[in-house]
Amino acid sequence: MNMLDAMETRRSTRSFDGSRLTGAEAAAIEAVLRGAANEPAPFGRPVRLALYVGEPDAKPVRLGTYGLVSGASAYIVSAVAPVPGSMEDAGYVLEKAVLDLTAQGWATCWIGGVFSRGKAAQIAATAPGELVPAVIAVGRPAGRRSVADRIVTGSAKRRTRQSLDQIVFSADGERPIDGERPAGAWAEALQALRGAPSASNKQPWRLVSFGSGPSWLIFMDEDRLYNHSLGEVRLQNLDIGIGMRHFAEAARCLGLPGRWEPLPARRAELSSALAFGEARGWTPIALWRR
Ligand SMILES: Cc1cc2nc3c(=O)[nH]c(=O)nc-3n(C[C@H](O)[C@H](O)[C@H](O)COP(=O)(O)O)c2cc1C
């Protein structure tokens, strides 16, 4: 399965079959985590990943998700320092692990809200000041979904997505994804981003294209109260990193040029795109260019 297929296939799964990982399965997942953590992320922040497979003989593997997630075989725990760009990089790195695991046949769910942050911090052996932004439940789907799962998944339009023209714009006011315009070739990468998971499915990504190439600025359309409800952990900044990962993987599969980088100090060439987003109250995060 290539990354485009993995992005298409991935769904949040909250009811797993409760099986324990074999040694070989745990080793394969550890290898995925090492691969994801060792690849440089756009802001160059180290993201540590640890695999929690539960206590010996204790079933099932629990991480304080209070019945929302049942029967997971393992959890991936992430840890980062609270510095600019670390939430985006954590999203970017963890989503690589999610997609690689999806390609290997695993089901997953991002958990950023309710889990035991204390226990997760112990598992990741966090240094003072380090944060656990989110964890990922991993396992095989259960035959039947739990009641809690059906309630959560049924509520808040969990799987629907905004249309592309609600998240993609052009600094010159043209529609960037119409027909034969250069950006038309980017429609598939934009669709991959649109399908990314996000906290409470809020989909805060906004992309503005500019210049030839084209280049893209990614902004966060922040729900301020929501994004500041967990102290230094910012779920919507994680979302932006996740969306950046989907876009980058799709671009790579499709042979489209460029990469994500932090916003440059000299911003003259970005001024029209920046003005477009800032007029709408969005926060600029990163730049995609050749
Ligand atoms: C950063 C982040 C945090 C999330 N936290 C939770 C959570 O705490 N509980 C939960 O059930 N789902 C959580 N989700 C899953 C989202 O609800 C889900 O991705 C979204 O509804 C879209 O559905 P899909 O993943 O099936 O495409 C989280 C997703 C992200 C990206």
PDB file of C-alpha atoms and ligand atoms in Angstrom:
ATOM      1  CA  MET A   1       0.000   0.000   0.000  1.00  0.00           C
ATOM      2  CA  ASN A   2       1.495   3.374  -0.932  1.00  0.00           C
ATOM      3  CA  MET A   3       1.004   6.533   1.119  1.00  0.00           C
ATOM      4  CA  LEU A   4      -1.916   7.798  -1.006  1.00  0.00           C
ATOM      5  CA  ASP A   5      -3.732   4.518  -0.332  1.00  0.00           C
ATOM      6  CA  ALA A   6      -2.815   4.675   3.354  1.00  0.00           C
ATOM      7  CA  MET A   7      -4.246   8.203   3.646  1.00  0.00           C
ATOM      8  CA  GLU A   8      -7.405   7.083   1.876  1.00  0.00           C
ATOM      9  CA  THR A   9      -7.778   3.964   4.031  1.00  0.00           C
ATOM     10  CA  ARG A  10      -7.060   5.483   7.465  1.00  0.00           C
ATOM     11  CA  ARG A  11     -10.051   5.953   9.775  1.00  0.00           C
ATOM     12  CA  SER A  12     -10.093   6.584  13.500  1.00  0.00           C
ATOM     13  CA  THR A  13     -10.808   3.256  15.178  1.00  0.00           C
ATOM     14  CA  ARG A  14     -11.912   3.262  18.813  1.00  0.00           C
ATOM     15  CA  SER A  15     -12.976  -0.381  19.284  1.00  0.00           C
ATOM     16  CA  PHE A  16     -10.141  -2.869  18.977  1.00  0.00           C
ATOM     17  CA  ASP A  17     -10.115  -6.657  19.374  1.00  0.00           C
ATOM     18  CA  GLY A  18      -8.099  -6.672  22.617  1.00  0.00           C
ATOM     19  CA  SER A  19      -5.284  -8.869  21.307  1.00  0.00           C
ATOM     20  CA  ARG A  20      -1.775  -8.524  22.744  1.00  0.00           C
ATOM     21  CA  LEU A  21       1.109  -7.781  20.400  1.00  0.00           C
ATOM     22  CA  THR A  22       3.482 -10.616  19.623  1.00  0.00           C
ATOM     23  CA  GLY A  23       7.172  -9.868  20.033  1.00  0.00           C
ATOM     24  CA  ALA A  24       7.542  -9.667  16.268  1.00  0.00           C
ATOM     25  CA  GLU A  25       4.612  -7.251  15.946  1.00  0.00           C
ATOM     26  CA  ALA A  26       5.996  -5.008  18.684  1.00  0.00           C
ATOM     27  CA  ALA A  27       9.405  -5.029  16.995  1.00  0.00           C
ATOM     28  CA  ALA A  28       7.844  -4.096  13.636  1.00  0.00           C
ATOM     29  CA  ILE A  29       5.949  -1.186  15.225  1.00  0.00           C
ATOM     30  CA  GLU A  30       9.110  -0.042  17.028  1.00  0.00           C
ATOM     31  CA  ALA A  31      10.856   0.019  13.652  1.00  0.00           C
ATOM     32  CA  VAL A  32       8.086   2.226  12.230  1.00  0.00           C
ATOM     33  CA  LEU A  33       8.466   4.606  15.190  1.00  0.00           C
ATOM     34  CA  ARG A  34      12.226   4.821  14.760  1.00  0.00           C
ATOM     35  CA  GLY A  35      11.802   5.557  11.048  1.00  0.00           C
ATOM     36  CA  ALA A  36       9.248   8.314  11.706  1.00  0.00           C
ATOM     37  CA  ALA A  37      11.217   9.940  14.530  1.00  0.00           C
ATOM     38  CA  ASN A  38      14.518   9.885  12.642  1.00  0.00           C
ATOM     39  CA  GLU A  39      13.247  11.720   9.569  1.00  0.00           C
ATOM     40  CA  PRO A  40      13.722  15.484   9.878  1.00  0.00           C
ATOM     41  CA  ALA A  41      10.492  17.370  10.571  1.00  0.00           C
ATOM     42  CA  PRO A  42       9.780  20.861   9.139  1.00  0.00           C
ATOM     43  CA  PHE A  43      10.769  22.785  12.286  1.00  0.00           C
ATOM     44  CA  GLY A  44      13.670  20.473  13.180  1.00  0.00           C
ATOM     45  CA  ARG A  45      12.327  19.729  16.663  1.00  0.00           C
ATOM     46  CA  PRO A  46      13.132  16.338  18.159  1.00  0.00           C
ATOM     47  CA  VAL A  47      10.011  14.233  18.696  1.00  0.00           C
ATOM     48  CA  ARG A  48      10.474  11.188  20.896  1.00  0.00           C
ATOM     49  CA  LEU A  49       8.160   8.215  20.458  1.00  0.00           C
ATOM     50  CA  ALA A  50       7.660   5.295  22.835  1.00  0.00           C
ATOM     51  CA  LEU A  51       5.551   2.159  22.443  1.00  0.00           C
ATOM     52  CA  TYR A  52       3.431   1.033  25.397  1.00  0.00           C
ATOM     53  CA  VAL A  53       2.312  -2.588  25.146  1.00  0.00           C
ATOM     54  CA  GLY A  54       0.780  -2.835  28.632  1.00  0.00           C
ATOM     55  CA  GLU A  55       1.853  -4.520  31.820  1.00  0.00           C
ATOM     56  CA  PRO A  56       2.863  -8.193  31.632  1.00  0.00           C
ATOM     57  CA  ASP A  57      -0.208 -10.455  31.953  1.00  0.00           C
ATOM     58  CA  ALA A  58      -2.558  -7.513  32.496  1.00  0.00           C
ATOM     59  CA  LYS A  59      -5.293  -7.234  29.917  1.00  0.00           C
ATOM     60  CA  PRO A  60      -6.263  -5.024  28.195  1.00  0.00           C
ATOM     61  CA  VAL A  61      -3.687  -2.293  27.607  1.00  0.00           C
ATOM     62  CA  ARG A  62      -5.015   0.813  29.376  1.00  0.00           C
ATOM     63  CA  LEU A  63      -3.997   4.450  29.246  1.00  0.00           C
ATOM     64  CA  GLY A  64      -6.849   6.202  31.017  1.00  0.00           C
ATOM     65  CA  THR A  65      -9.066   6.756  27.990  1.00  0.00           C
ATOM     66  CA  TYR A  66     -12.125   5.864  30.106  1.00  0.00           C
ATOM     67  CA  GLY A  67     -13.874   3.441  27.833  1.00  0.00           C
ATOM     68  CA  LEU A  68     -13.675   5.683  24.806  1.00  0.00           C
ATOM     69  CA  VAL A  69     -11.040   3.406  23.366  1.00  0.00           C
ATOM     70  CA  SER A  70     -11.482  -0.286  24.052  1.00  0.00           C
ATOM     71  CA  GLY A  71      -9.187  -3.230  23.434  1.00  0.00           C
ATOM     72  CA  ALA A  72      -6.185  -1.398  21.974  1.00  0.00           C
ATOM     73  CA  SER A  73      -3.104  -3.601  21.627  1.00  0.00           C
ATOM     74  CA  ALA A  74      -0.696  -0.730  22.245  1.00  0.00           C
ATOM     75  CA  TYR A  75      -0.335   3.020  22.534  1.00  0.00           C
ATOM     76  CA  ILE A  76       2.271   5.235  20.938  1.00  0.00           C
ATOM     77  CA  VAL A  77       3.303   7.985  23.339  1.00  0.00           C
ATOM     78  CA  SER A  78       5.012  11.129  22.058  1.00  0.00           C
ATOM     79  CA  ALA A  79       7.137  13.630  23.955  1.00  0.00           C
ATOM     80  CA  VAL A  80       8.419  17.065  22.914  1.00  0.00           C
ATOM     81  CA  ALA A  81       9.913  20.150  24.498  1.00  0.00           C
ATOM     82  CA  PRO A  82       7.507  23.116  24.651  1.00  0.00           C
ATOM     83  CA  VAL A  83       9.216  25.241  21.998  1.00  0.00           C
ATOM     84  CA  PRO A  84       7.828  26.905  18.837  1.00  0.00           C
ATOM     85  CA  GLY A  85       7.180  24.351  16.111  1.00  0.00           C
ATOM     86  CA  SER A  86       7.282  21.313  18.401  1.00  0.00           C
ATOM     87  CA  MET A  87       3.515  20.692  18.245  1.00  0.00           C
ATOM     88  CA  GLU A  88       3.531  20.883  14.438  1.00  0.00           C
ATOM     89  CA  ASP A  89       6.549  18.577  14.287  1.00  0.00           C
ATOM     90  CA  ALA A  90       4.880  16.130  16.696  1.00  0.00           C
ATOM     91  CA  GLY A  91       1.826  16.028  14.433  1.00  0.00           C
ATOM     92  CA  TYR A  92       4.030  15.589  11.383  1.00  0.00           C
ATOM     93  CA  VAL A  93       6.074  12.755  12.908  1.00  0.00           C
ATOM     94  CA  LEU A  94       3.206  10.907  14.595  1.00  0.00           C
ATOM     95  CA  GLU A  95       1.095  11.007  11.453  1.00  0.00           C
ATOM     96  CA  LYS A  96       3.960   9.388   9.525  1.00  0.00           C
ATOM     97  CA  ALA A  97       3.826   6.547  12.053  1.00  0.00           C
ATOM     98  CA  VAL A  98       0.023   6.377  11.722  1.00  0.00           C
ATOM     99  CA  LEU A  99       0.221   6.129   7.933  1.00  0.00           C
ATOM    100  CA  ASP A 100       3.034   3.560   7.940  1.00  0.00           C
ATOM    101  CA  LEU A 101       1.060   1.474  10.440  1.00  0.00           C
ATOM    102  CA  THR A 102      -2.081   1.842   8.322  1.00  0.00           C
ATOM    103  CA  ALA A 103      -0.098   0.548   5.343  1.00  0.00           C
ATOM    104  CA  GLN A 104       0.889  -2.459   7.467  1.00  0.00           C
ATOM    105  CA  GLY A 105      -2.766  -3.209   8.254  1.00  0.00           C
ATOM    106  CA  TRP A 106      -3.059  -1.633  11.724  1.00  0.00           C
ATOM    107  CA  ALA A 107      -5.980   0.504  12.862  1.00  0.00           C
ATOM    108  CA  THR A 108      -5.273   3.630  14.901  1.00  0.00           C
ATOM    109  CA  CYS A 109      -6.837   6.554  16.727  1.00  0.00           C
ATOM    110  CA  TRP A 110      -5.259   9.854  17.722  1.00  0.00           C
ATOM    111  CA  ILE A 111      -6.079  10.682  21.347  1.00  0.00           C
ATOM    112  CA  GLY A 112      -5.311  14.217  22.436  1.00  0.00           C
ATOM    113  CA  GLY A 113      -8.118  14.873  24.876  1.00  0.00           C
ATOM    114  CA  VAL A 114      -8.765  12.339  27.603  1.00  0.00           C
ATOM    115  CA  PHE A 115      -5.938  10.008  28.541  1.00  0.00           C
ATOM    116  CA  SER A 116      -3.664   9.694  31.550  1.00  0.00           C
ATOM    117  CA  ARG A 117      -1.011  12.309  30.804  1.00  0.00           C
ATOM    118  CA  GLY A 118       0.821  11.316  34.007  1.00  0.00           C
ATOM    119  CA  LYS A 119       1.070   7.660  33.057  1.00  0.00           C
ATOM    120  CA  ALA A 120       1.999   8.573  29.492  1.00  0.00           C
ATOM    121  CA  ALA A 121       4.767  10.862  30.803  1.00  0.00           C
ATOM    122  CA  GLN A 122       6.141   7.936  32.838  1.00  0.00           C
ATOM    123  CA  ILE A 123       6.074   5.659  29.794  1.00  0.00           C
ATOM    124  CA  ALA A 124       7.954   8.219  27.706  1.00  0.00           C
ATOM    125  CA  ALA A 125      10.254   9.025  30.655  1.00  0.00           C
ATOM    126  CA  THR A 126       9.784  12.731  30.018  1.00  0.00           C
ATOM    127  CA  ALA A 127      12.411  15.184  31.165  1.00  0.00           C
ATOM    128  CA  PRO A 128      11.233  18.125  33.311  1.00  0.00           C
ATOM    129  CA  GLY A 129       9.282  20.503  31.086  1.00  0.00           C
ATOM    130  CA  GLU A 130       8.732  17.972  28.304  1.00  0.00           C
ATOM    131  CA  LEU A 131       5.127  17.504  27.193  1.00  0.00           C
ATOM    132  CA  VAL A 132       3.102  14.556  25.949  1.00  0.00           C
ATOM    133  CA  PRO A 133       0.972  16.231  23.266  1.00  0.00           C
ATOM    134  CA  ALA A 134      -1.038  13.162  22.274  1.00  0.00           C
ATOM    135  CA  VAL A 135      -1.008   9.383  22.095  1.00  0.00           C
ATOM    136  CA  ILE A 136      -2.068   6.980  19.350  1.00  0.00           C
ATOM    137  CA  ALA A 137      -4.080   3.839  20.077  1.00  0.00           C
ATOM    138  CA  VAL A 138      -3.053   0.936  17.842  1.00  0.00           C
ATOM    139  CA  GLY A 139      -4.659  -2.441  17.259  1.00  0.00           C
ATOM    140  CA  ARG A 140      -6.892  -4.600  15.110  1.00  0.00           C
ATOM    141  CA  PRO A 141     -10.490  -3.461  14.759  1.00  0.00           C
ATOM    142  CA  ALA A 142     -13.070  -5.303  16.847  1.00  0.00           C
ATOM    143  CA  GLY A 143     -15.847  -7.136  15.022  1.00  0.00           C
ATOM    144  CA  ARG A 144     -18.411  -4.951  16.799  1.00  0.00           C
ATOM    145  CA  ARG A 145     -17.941  -1.338  17.850  1.00  0.00           C
ATOM    146  CA  SER A 146     -18.494  -0.422  21.503  1.00  0.00           C
ATOM    147  CA  VAL A 147     -21.457   1.747  22.486  1.00  0.00           C
ATOM    148  CA  ALA A 148     -19.120   4.614  23.528  1.00  0.00           C
ATOM    149  CA  ASP A 149     -17.422   4.393  20.138  1.00  0.00           C
ATOM    150  CA  ARG A 150     -20.738   4.538  18.279  1.00  0.00           C
ATOM    151  CA  ILE A 151     -21.840   7.562  20.298  1.00  0.00           C
ATOM    152  CA  VAL A 152     -18.565   9.451  19.738  1.00  0.00           C
ATOM    153  CA  THR A 153     -18.240   8.557  16.083  1.00  0.00           C
ATOM    154  CA  GLY A 154     -21.882   9.358  15.451  1.00  0.00           C
ATOM    155  CA  SER A 155     -21.679  12.763  17.118  1.00  0.00           C
ATOM    156  CA  ALA A 156     -20.105  15.975  15.891  1.00  0.00           C
ATOM    157  CA  LYS A 157     -20.062  14.800  12.285  1.00  0.00           C
ATOM    158  CA  ARG A 158     -16.862  12.981  13.041  1.00  0.00           C
ATOM    159  CA  ARG A 159     -16.036  11.894   9.545  1.00  0.00           C
ATOM    160  CA  THR A 160     -17.308  14.694   7.350  1.00  0.00           C
ATOM    161  CA  ARG A 161     -14.927  17.226   5.827  1.00  0.00           C
ATOM    162  CA  GLN A 162     -15.182  20.815   4.663  1.00  0.00           C
ATOM    163  CA  SER A 163     -15.104  21.254   0.904  1.00  0.00           C
ATOM    164  CA  LEU A 164     -11.795  22.184  -0.717  1.00  0.00           C
ATOM    165  CA  ASP A 165     -12.937  25.703  -1.440  1.00  0.00           C
ATOM    166  CA  GLN A 166     -13.408  26.264   2.288  1.00  0.00           C
ATOM    167  CA  ILE A 167      -9.764  25.452   3.025  1.00  0.00           C
ATOM    168  CA  VAL A 168      -7.820  26.328  -0.141  1.00  0.00           C
ATOM    169  CA  PHE A 169      -7.383  29.855  -1.487  1.00  0.00           C
ATOM    170  CA  SER A 170      -5.210  31.875  -3.790  1.00  0.00           C
ATOM    171  CA  ALA A 171      -3.544  35.128  -2.802  1.00  0.00           C
ATOM    172  CA  ASP A 172      -4.526  36.691  -6.145  1.00  0.00           C
ATOM    173  CA  GLY A 173      -8.185  35.892  -5.515  1.00  0.00           C
ATOM    174  CA  GLU A 174      -8.376  33.317  -8.310  1.00  0.00           C
ATOM    175  CA  ARG A 175      -9.725  29.908  -7.447  1.00  0.00           C
ATOM    176  CA  PRO A 176      -6.536  27.841  -7.044  1.00  0.00           C
ATOM    177  CA  ILE A 177      -7.934  24.418  -7.819  1.00  0.00           C
ATOM    178  CA  ASP A 178      -9.898  24.989 -10.988  1.00  0.00           C
ATOM    179  CA  GLY A 179      -9.336  23.132 -14.190  1.00  0.00           C
ATOM    180  CA  GLU A 180      -6.055  23.562 -15.971  1.00  0.00           C
ATOM    181  CA  ARG A 181      -4.504  26.214 -13.785  1.00  0.00           C
ATOM    182  CA  PRO A 182      -1.074  25.133 -12.517  1.00  0.00           C
ATOM    183  CA  ALA A 183      -2.499  24.386  -9.108  1.00  0.00           C
ATOM    184  CA  GLY A 184      -4.877  21.909 -10.756  1.00  0.00           C
ATOM    185  CA  ALA A 185      -2.079  19.371 -10.556  1.00  0.00           C
ATOM    186  CA  TRP A 186      -2.113  19.950  -6.809  1.00  0.00           C
ATOM    187  CA  ALA A 187      -5.738  19.034  -6.334  1.00  0.00           C
ATOM    188  CA  GLU A 188      -4.875  15.492  -5.282  1.00  0.00           C
ATOM    189  CA  ALA A 189      -2.362  16.688  -2.666  1.00  0.00           C
ATOM    190  CA  LEU A 190      -4.981  19.125  -1.386  1.00  0.00           C
ATOM    191  CA  GLN A 191      -7.539  16.320  -1.165  1.00  0.00           C
ATOM    192  CA  ALA A 192      -5.040  14.263   0.822  1.00  0.00           C
ATOM    193  CA  LEU A 193      -4.656  17.139   3.263  1.00  0.00           C
ATOM    194  CA  ARG A 194      -8.412  17.576   3.462  1.00  0.00           C
ATOM    195  CA  GLY A 195      -8.819  13.939   4.519  1.00  0.00           C
ATOM    196  CA  ALA A 196      -6.357  14.264   7.402  1.00  0.00           C
ATOM    197  CA  PRO A 197      -7.553  13.633  10.945  1.00  0.00           C
ATOM    198  CA  SER A 198      -7.903  16.621  13.272  1.00  0.00           C
ATOM    199  CA  ALA A 199      -8.876  17.144  16.891  1.00  0.00           C
ATOM    200  CA  SER A 200     -12.685  17.147  17.189  1.00  0.00           C
ATOM    201  CA  ASN A 201     -12.623  17.118  13.373  1.00  0.00           C
ATOM    202  CA  LYS A 202     -12.233  20.913  13.375  1.00  0.00           C
ATOM    203  CA  GLN A 203      -9.998  20.922  10.258  1.00  0.00           C
ATOM    204  CA  PRO A 204      -8.142  24.168  11.045  1.00  0.00           C
ATOM    205  CA  TRP A 205      -5.937  24.050   7.921  1.00  0.00           C
ATOM    206  CA  ARG A 206      -6.077  26.958   5.487  1.00  0.00           C
ATOM    207  CA  LEU A 207      -3.825  27.016   2.438  1.00  0.00           C
ATOM    208  CA  VAL A 208      -3.091  30.019   0.303  1.00  0.00           C
ATOM    209  CA  SER A 209      -1.213  29.580  -2.968  1.00  0.00           C
ATOM    210  CA  PHE A 210       0.920  32.320  -4.479  1.00  0.00           C
ATOM    211  CA  GLY A 211       3.510  32.791  -7.171  1.00  0.00           C
ATOM    212  CA  SER A 212       4.358  30.362  -9.889  1.00  0.00           C
ATOM    213  CA  GLY A 213       5.345  26.937  -8.813  1.00  0.00           C
ATOM    214  CA  PRO A 214       3.049  27.439  -6.920  1.00  0.00           C
ATOM    215  CA  SER A 215       4.164  28.071  -3.353  1.00  0.00           C
ATOM    216  CA  TRP A 216       1.744  27.506  -0.496  1.00  0.00           C
ATOM    217  CA  LEU A 217       1.367  29.132   2.882  1.00  0.00           C
ATOM    218  CA  ILE A 218      -0.379  27.052   5.503  1.00  0.00           C
ATOM    219  CA  PHE A 219      -2.328  28.907   8.172  1.00  0.00           C
ATOM    220  CA  MET A 220      -4.200  27.798  11.267  1.00  0.00           C
ATOM    221  CA  ASP A 221      -7.795  28.941  11.612  1.00  0.00           C
ATOM    222  CA  GLU A 222      -7.640  28.613  15.367  1.00  0.00           C
ATOM    223  CA  ASP A 223     -10.500  28.050  17.765  1.00  0.00           C
ATOM    224  CA  ARG A 224      -8.656  29.952  20.478  1.00  0.00           C
ATOM    225  CA  LEU A 225     -10.575  28.732  23.489  1.00  0.00           C
ATOM    226  CA  TYR A 226     -10.385  25.124  22.339  1.00  0.00           C
ATOM    227  CA  ASN A 227      -6.702  25.276  21.389  1.00  0.00           C
ATOM    228  CA  HIS A 228      -5.700  26.848  24.703  1.00  0.00           C
ATOM    229  CA  SER A 229      -7.668  24.479  26.939  1.00  0.00           C
ATOM    230  CA  LEU A 230      -4.790  22.045  27.618  1.00  0.00           C
ATOM    231  CA  GLY A 231      -2.042  24.351  28.860  1.00  0.00           C
ATOM    232  CA  GLU A 232       1.019  24.211  26.632  1.00  0.00           C
ATOM    233  CA  VAL A 233      -0.367  21.348  24.545  1.00  0.00           C
ATOM    234  CA  ARG A 234      -1.980  22.796  21.408  1.00  0.00           C
ATOM    235  CA  LEU A 235      -4.090  20.207  19.608  1.00  0.00           C
ATOM    236  CA  GLN A 236      -4.766  22.468  16.636  1.00  0.00           C
ATOM    237  CA  ASN A 237      -1.033  23.041  16.060  1.00  0.00           C
ATOM    238  CA  LEU A 238      -0.715  19.247  16.009  1.00  0.00           C
ATOM    239  CA  ASP A 239      -3.502  19.240  13.410  1.00  0.00           C
ATOM    240  CA  ILE A 240      -1.505  21.594  11.213  1.00  0.00           C
ATOM    241  CA  GLY A 241       1.522  19.263  11.355  1.00  0.00           C
ATOM    242  CA  ILE A 242      -0.726  16.322  10.467  1.00  0.00           C
ATOM    243  CA  GLY A 243      -2.135  18.187   7.470  1.00  0.00           C
ATOM    244  CA  MET A 244       1.394  19.167   6.395  1.00  0.00           C
ATOM    245  CA  ARG A 245       2.378  15.496   6.497  1.00  0.00           C
ATOM    246  CA  HIS A 246      -0.556  14.476   4.281  1.00  0.00           C
ATOM    247  CA  PHE A 247       0.252  17.218   1.779  1.00  0.00           C
ATOM    248  CA  ALA A 248       3.971  16.325   1.721  1.00  0.00           C
ATOM    249  CA  GLU A 249       3.395  12.591   1.314  1.00  0.00           C
ATOM    250  CA  ALA A 250       0.895  13.136  -1.484  1.00  0.00           C
ATOM    251  CA  ALA A 251       3.256  15.561  -3.228  1.00  0.00           C
ATOM    252  CA  ARG A 252       6.053  13.017  -2.988  1.00  0.00           C
ATOM    253  CA  CYS A 253       3.852  10.218  -4.412  1.00  0.00           C
ATOM    254  CA  LEU A 254       2.680  12.502  -7.222  1.00  0.00           C
ATOM    255  CA  GLY A 255       6.134  13.849  -8.085  1.00  0.00           C
ATOM    256  CA  LEU A 256       5.218  17.437  -7.164  1.00  0.00           C
ATOM    257  CA  PRO A 257       8.185  19.612  -6.154  1.00  0.00           C
ATOM    258  CA  GLY A 258       8.826  21.358  -2.860  1.00  0.00           C
ATOM    259  CA  ARG A 259       8.978  20.910   0.868  1.00  0.00           C
ATOM    260  CA  TRP A 260       7.722  22.500   4.069  1.00  0.00           C
ATOM    261  CA  GLU A 261       9.920  25.000   5.841  1.00  0.00           C
ATOM    262  CA  PRO A 262       9.473  27.467   8.689  1.00  0.00           C
ATOM    263  CA  LEU A 263       8.367  30.958   7.677  1.00  0.00           C
ATOM    264  CA  PRO A 264      11.441  32.869   6.484  1.00  0.00           C
ATOM    265  CA  ALA A 265      12.603  36.066   8.175  1.00  0.00           C
ATOM    266  CA  ARG A 266      12.368  37.947   4.854  1.00  0.00           C
ATOM    267  CA  ARG A 267       8.722  37.857   3.958  1.00  0.00           C
ATOM    268  CA  ALA A 268       8.401  40.308   1.056  1.00  0.00           C
ATOM    269  CA  GLU A 269       7.510  37.604  -1.477  1.00  0.00           C
ATOM    270  CA  LEU A 270       4.892  36.241   0.926  1.00  0.00           C
ATOM    271  CA  SER A 271       3.254  39.575   1.628  1.00  0.00           C
ATOM    272  CA  SER A 272       0.119  39.079  -0.470  1.00  0.00           C
ATOM    273  CA  ALA A 273      -0.483  35.561   0.875  1.00  0.00           C
ATOM    274  CA  LEU A 274       0.215  36.676   4.447  1.00  0.00           C
ATOM    275  CA  ALA A 275      -2.146  39.614   4.062  1.00  0.00           C
ATOM    276  CA  PHE A 276      -4.844  37.312   2.661  1.00  0.00           C
ATOM    277  CA  GLY A 277      -4.725  35.009   5.696  1.00  0.00           C
ATOM    278  CA  GLU A 278      -4.162  37.619   8.356  1.00  0.00           C
ATOM    279  CA  ALA A 279      -7.168  39.606   7.106  1.00  0.00           C
ATOM    280  CA  ARG A 280      -9.207  36.512   7.973  1.00  0.00           C
ATOM    281  CA  GLY A 281      -7.668  36.111  11.416  1.00  0.00           C
ATOM    282  CA  TRP A 282      -5.587  33.035  10.551  1.00  0.00           C
ATOM    283  CA  THR A 283      -2.124  32.354  11.990  1.00  0.00           C
ATOM    284  CA  PRO A 284       0.622  31.663   9.404  1.00  0.00           C
ATOM    285  CA  ILE A 285       2.583  28.510  10.231  1.00  0.00           C
ATOM    286  CA  ALA A 286       4.809  27.279   7.393  1.00  0.00           C
ATOM    287  CA  LEU A 287       5.752  27.668   3.756  1.00  0.00           C
ATOM    288  CA  TRP A 288       5.837  25.073   0.976  1.00  0.00           C
ATOM    289  CA  ARG A 289       8.159  25.940  -1.864  1.00  0.00           C
ATOM    290  CA  ARG A 290      10.642  24.379  -4.254  1.00  0.00           C
TER     291      ARG A 290
HETATM  292  C1  LIG B   1      -4.720  15.896  17.519  1.00  0.00           C
HETATM  293  C2  LIG B   1      -5.911  14.974  17.552  1.00  0.00           C
HETATM  294  C3  LIG B   1      -6.521  14.654  18.760  1.00  0.00           C
HETATM  295  C4  LIG B   1      -7.604  13.783  18.789  1.00  0.00           C
HETATM  296  N1  LIG B   1      -8.140  13.447  20.000  1.00  0.00           N
HETATM  297  C5  LIG B   1      -9.146  12.545  20.055  1.00  0.00           C
HETATM  298  C6  LIG B   1      -9.649  12.128  21.311  1.00  0.00           C
HETATM  299  O1  LIG B   1      -9.179  12.577  22.373  1.00  0.00           O
HETATM  300  N2  LIG B   1     -10.660  11.213  21.325  1.00  0.00           N
HETATM  301  C7  LIG B   1     -11.179  10.697  20.166  1.00  0.00           C
HETATM  302  O2  LIG B   1     -12.069   9.853  20.237  1.00  0.00           O
HETATM  303  N3  LIG B   1     -10.726  11.081  18.942  1.00  0.00           N
HETATM  304  C8  LIG B   1      -9.716  11.980  18.870  1.00  0.00           C
HETATM  305  N4  LIG B   1      -9.212  12.360  17.647  1.00  0.00           N
HETATM  306  C9  LIG B   1      -9.754  11.769  16.409  1.00  0.00           C
HETATM  307  C10 LIG B   1     -10.651  12.744  15.645  1.00  0.00           C
HETATM  308  O3  LIG B   1     -11.890  12.869  16.305  1.00  0.00           O
HETATM  309  C11 LIG B   1     -10.815  12.246  14.197  1.00  0.00           C
HETATM  310  O4  LIG B   1      -9.575  12.242  13.580  1.00  0.00           O
HETATM  311  C12 LIG B   1     -11.762  13.104  13.375  1.00  0.00           C
HETATM  312  O5  LIG B   1     -13.046  13.060  13.932  1.00  0.00           O
HETATM  313  C13 LIG B   1     -11.833  12.646  11.914  1.00  0.00           C
HETATM  314  O6  LIG B   1     -12.219  11.312  11.795  1.00  0.00           O
HETATM  315  P1  LIG B   1     -11.286  10.236  11.080  1.00  0.00           P
HETATM  316  O7  LIG B   1      -9.968  10.229  11.840  1.00  0.00           O
HETATM  317  O8  LIG B   1     -11.996   8.920  11.192  1.00  0.00           O
HETATM  318  O9  LIG B   1     -11.061  10.673   9.664  1.00  0.00           O
HETATM  319  C14 LIG B   1      -8.122  13.237  17.594  1.00  0.00           C
HETATM  320  C15 LIG B   1      -7.532  13.585  16.380  1.00  0.00           C
HETATM  321  C16 LIG B   1      -6.440  14.423  16.356  1.00  0.00           C
HETATM  322  C17 LIG B   1      -5.785  14.726  15.054  1.00  0.00           C
END
